[in-house]
Amino acid sequence: MMRRTLSAALVLVLGLAFVGSAALMAQSVMEGKVTGTVTDDKGEPLPGVGVELTGTAIMGKRATVTSGKGTYVFLNVPPGKMTMTVSLAGFKTWIQDNLVLGAGSTLEVNPALQPGAIEEQITVLAASPVVDVKTSAVDSRLDKELLAKLPTSRDAFYDLALTTPGMFDVGSSGSWLPSPTAYGGSSMENVFLVNGVNTTNPRGAAFGSLVKVNYNAVEEVRVVALGSKAEYGSFSGAAIDVLTRSGSNQFHGNAAYYTELRGGFFKENYPITSVGDPNVPLAAPDNWLFYLAGDRLAGETKKNWEGNFTIGGPIVKDKVWFYGAFDYIRSATLPVNWSLLNNYTGRYADLKISAEPLRNTRAWVSYHYENNKGDGWSWGTQPNWDTTMTYGVGSKNNTLSAQWQWLPTSTTIFTAKYLGFWTNDRPFVPDDAPSHPGYINWWKWGPNFGIDGAFPYVEAQKSNRQTLQADVATYVEDFLGEHDIKFGVQYTKGRGNWMGGYFQNYANFTYPVGGWWGYYSGLGYAIWALQTQTWYSYGEGIGFDDGLLFYNNKTIDNPFLTVRTADSLGLFVDDQWSPTKRLTFNLGFRFDRMTTKYGEGKVYDYLTQPSDINDPNLGVVRTRAGTGNIFDFKTFSPRLGVTYQLTKDGKTVLRANYGRYYMPLAVEFLRRFGPDMQATNLDYEIYWVPWDVADADGNGYIDCTGVSGFNELQGAVRHIYGQTPLYVDNRTQDRSWTLNVGDGVKDMYTDQFSFNIEREIIKDFSLSATYIYKHSANIFVNVPINEVTGEEWVYERVPFDPEFGDPVDLYSIVWQDYTGDGKIDGNDVVWINDHGDYRVENMHAYSYTEDGELIKPQRTYQALQLVFNKRYSSRWQGLASVVYSWSNGAAQRTMRQSDNMMGPMITDDTWMGTVNYTINNMDGVLPFVPKWEVKASGSYTVPGIDADLGIRFRFHTGRPIWRLENYAIHSQWGFPEGSVIPGGGTGRIVSSTEPYYLPSLALFDFRAEKAINVRKYGSLHLVLDVFNIFNSSNVTNVEYAGLWGRITGISDARRFRLSFMFQF
């Protein structure tokens, strides 16, 4: 089987090598350039000199000759260590080892030849330059030497990105949203790449990459967030680019085993007292925080191990090479406030074939396979969600990528590159799950819950992305200086297909009947007040006199597939122009057309059992209609930079850059339902629970938050299953939904400027300082509109005095006779709610009070950054940074503050659900932006014993949190004084523009490694990694509504990982 696979891959490589030059295209942002001038010992340039590069990363060798001016250039050189050999008759051969080229960088080497016989050799001991004198980008690189010695979670994207400056984490390390905040941006603004090609989840960047990477197969990671070339498109945050390894003329690889140590001394878990006593505020200034009695804030690992194998080498020496990798991961953990194990199994396999079958032609092809499975998951935690409300997902991924390069001359190169991935999720519920779905309350009377049944939701990604990239690069030196010009085309076809429905064909959404603003106190909803309600009409004998009423929306749906597309076409040109040896202009321009739409979906037959959802032969009732383009943006992005060498030795460089960057479009903005849905059957059911049963403690209130120690609302719901409803109203509902986008809407953009100075202080060590300015505008919002008129609602302002902020004037839709019955009453409020819609627009200016200043929507981020970079030499290496930042602008603070997503529609939540979301929310510091950030990573080789010690330290001041405050809603049931008609969303606002701040976070990880050489065979490595070595209980998440200040997440506890690796 392996022989057939290698043969097929080899045929594909050879086929790519013979592709004609008509394929004009590719992208090589992960490769670099080596250039310079060869002179004699008097400084005179030497033409016709032979220059040769060799090295593991290069596989074979690269050779060229100098021009009439003594210059040479190597384009698209893979990053890594290499040796340069320079020779010319009448001169001694010049050799320099250990030259280091970073991804996307320029290495300038200027050999000076001495007279003598060509057979004589001079080996230069000078250090490889550490400062790139050509680029105006300010990026971060983690090379394989540093990656091999750092204590990391072995996540090539998210975890490694957090090691670099300006990247800020989401609220929880175990988040389902593995995308950082990059210099104040939203996590939806990033792009993830493997070997320079987009692997971002089509759903949106916040959901990370859909292609996982074998950590031991990583050659280098590059994080580009400041001053990128025009070649990088479709992002306004950070481009996180992972370069994988290739084979070489020597066999090399590893066999490794990693295991987390458990039990006894190694047992993780904080003592609960490490974050204070239950229900008691922490010490000042954090006395707004507390943890709730019964909460278990730290997870527990039951199993966590990994087996890894890689191998690479020649198939035909100097012609064809291979690289293969396999990874197997098993883990079982108890997460925060959840007593059911989360199990995970991951299997990754990779095969890469590289070849140089013809002169001046190079090609490679790579195949990546994943087969992953996890279970024990849910959409909430205990005690609000039962462990019966759990599900799992099996997921397979197939990824094919390839590259072809042709060098018709030593200064011109054509490249074509392709990557396509296909992901297929297979969701399931446990075999012993209850036969009926549980009861879910998403919004009413307190925190959401899901109890007393099985998990109902089917959510499966059937996603794929195919990217073709192509470019032509050429080097010209006789036109007003030197030019390194590259132009190309990039086309991406993304499909974020979504399979939905219910495992049991229906779901229960269960809410208490009635109850409004005036009925609630700190103890819960007053029974006497609920008993005064008489507006209902469910039939004789059905009322609040004897019990608590619930309405259950039994929602019956066919399984369905929604096809959502996000396509883009980009054209770019980059010119690195050096009019003099010390001055370089980086001139880039790109044009993009980005579109999203709904494709043709499907409606499936009802399921006979939950497992039918994964049946490839599941019957199709009909095909759903698609749409034309929903978003259709044409954008133009200048990327301009300048670099000047302040000193003749090239060790001090001044950089400045400006660029415009557009937010990438995501299919998440289109929601999961889409157009032409099958009609949903709704059984509107009324249930009754006696007061003496519902009011468990007999105090006359229905506790709906658990403040008394028992959530009586949830307790009452548990008595519903098995009852016959007192009243049933059968209805149908058309859940077809198409994102409504206004005319003239423009894509959100970020203008970015940075100014940098970098100096090589000592050999292999540089220090750089950067000022950063980012300004974002054209912010997307979903504005509430009247679906009948198609216009925005007309508002009046209603005074409101928040308990924790300054007085404001809320927006309230004007209450008038919408029904045309000649009366203004509760039916008109119902009409407003029934005839509301939304339209995506670029955000308008809003005020906090009726006569207040209109605040223009924008986001501004500024920072001062200091970075220390040390390449491995003299036994040590490191990357350290200090960032001080300040920011201001509009943000989605009224949504979940535990993530940093941004867009007009995220996970079915509408931004803005109501115009009142703008109150106290148009300015103020941006979310997930700490004032101070300090990071340090590196390693040291202890002399004498040749052991390596690695560290990774991360500190930042606490992120801001805004308290949300409820206001009275004007409804058909009652009109409390000061109430408003918001027209949608939730009835809460940001209390004040001044946030609270979480405590500072500090995490220190440590690694100790000892290598034992095995003569002739390789080396055996014994490694101990200790994560969060001081067991710091950093607060990462809190409740910002409801139980304000309740701690809901802390950083992972101290963990120990032991690993054994044999390298050969």
Coordinates of N, CA and C in Angstrom, one line a residue, residues 35-39 44-51 63-74 410-411 476-478:
T35 N 20.7 37.4 -1.6 CA 21.3 38.3 -2.6 C 22.5 39.0 -2.0
G36 N 23.3 39.6 -2.9 CA 24.5 40.3 -2.5 C 25.4 40.7 -3.6
T37 N 26.6 41.1 -3.3 CA 27.5 41.5 -4.4 C 28.9 40.9 -4.0
V38 N 29.5 40.3 -5.0 CA 30.8 39.6 -4.8 C 31.9 40.6 -5.3
T39 N 32.9 40.9 -4.5 CA 34.0 41.8 -4.8 C 35.3 41.1 -4.6
E44 N 36.3 45.9 -5.6 CA 35.8 46.0 -6.9 C 34.9 44.8 -7.2
P45 N 33.7 45.1 -7.9 CA 32.8 44.0 -8.1 C 33.4 43.0 -9.2
L46 N 33.0 41.7 -9.0 CA 33.5 40.7 -9.9 C 32.4 40.0 -10.6
P47 N 32.4 40.1 -12.0 CA 31.3 39.5 -12.8 C 31.7 38.0 -13.0
G48 N 30.7 37.1 -13.3 CA 31.0 35.8 -13.7 C 31.4 34.9 -12.6
V49 N 31.2 35.2 -11.4 CA 31.6 34.4 -10.2 C 30.5 33.4 -10.0
G50 N 30.9 32.1 -9.7 CA 30.0 31.1 -9.4 C 29.6 31.1 -7.9
V51 N 28.2 31.2 -7.7 CA 27.7 31.2 -6.3 C 26.8 30.0 -6.1
A63 N 22.5 27.2 -7.8 CA 23.7 27.8 -8.3 C 23.4 28.9 -9.3
T64 N 24.2 29.9 -9.3 CA 24.0 31.1 -10.2 C 25.4 31.7 -10.4
V65 N 25.5 32.7 -11.3 CA 26.7 33.4 -11.5 C 26.4 34.9 -11.4
T66 N 27.4 35.7 -11.0 CA 27.2 37.1 -10.7 C 27.1 37.9 -12.1
S67 N 26.4 39.0 -12.0 CA 26.1 39.8 -13.2 C 27.4 40.7 -13.5
G68 N 27.3 41.5 -14.5 CA 28.3 42.4 -14.8 C 28.7 43.4 -13.7
K69 N 27.7 43.6 -12.8 CA 28.0 44.4 -11.6 C 28.4 43.6 -10.4
G70 N 28.6 42.3 -10.5 CA 29.0 41.5 -9.4 C 27.9 41.1 -8.5
T71 N 26.7 41.3 -8.9 CA 25.5 41.0 -8.1 C 25.0 39.6 -8.4
Y72 N 24.4 39.0 -7.4 CA 23.7 37.7 -7.6 C 22.4 37.7 -6.8
V73 N 21.5 36.8 -7.1 CA 20.3 36.7 -6.4 C 19.7 35.3 -6.5
F74 N 19.2 34.7 -5.4 CA 18.5 33.5 -5.4 C 17.1 33.8 -4.9
S410 N 18.1 32.8 -14.1 CA 18.5 32.8 -12.7 C 17.8 34.0 -11.9
T411 N 17.2 34.9 -12.6 CA 16.5 36.0 -12.0 C 15.0 36.0 -12.2
V476 N 15.4 42.7 -11.2 CA 15.9 43.6 -12.2 C 16.9 44.6 -11.5
E477 N 18.1 44.8 -12.1 CA 19.0 45.7 -11.4 C 19.5 46.9 -12.2
D478 N 18.9 47.1 -13.3 CA 19.4 48.2 -14.2 C 18.3 49.3 -14.4

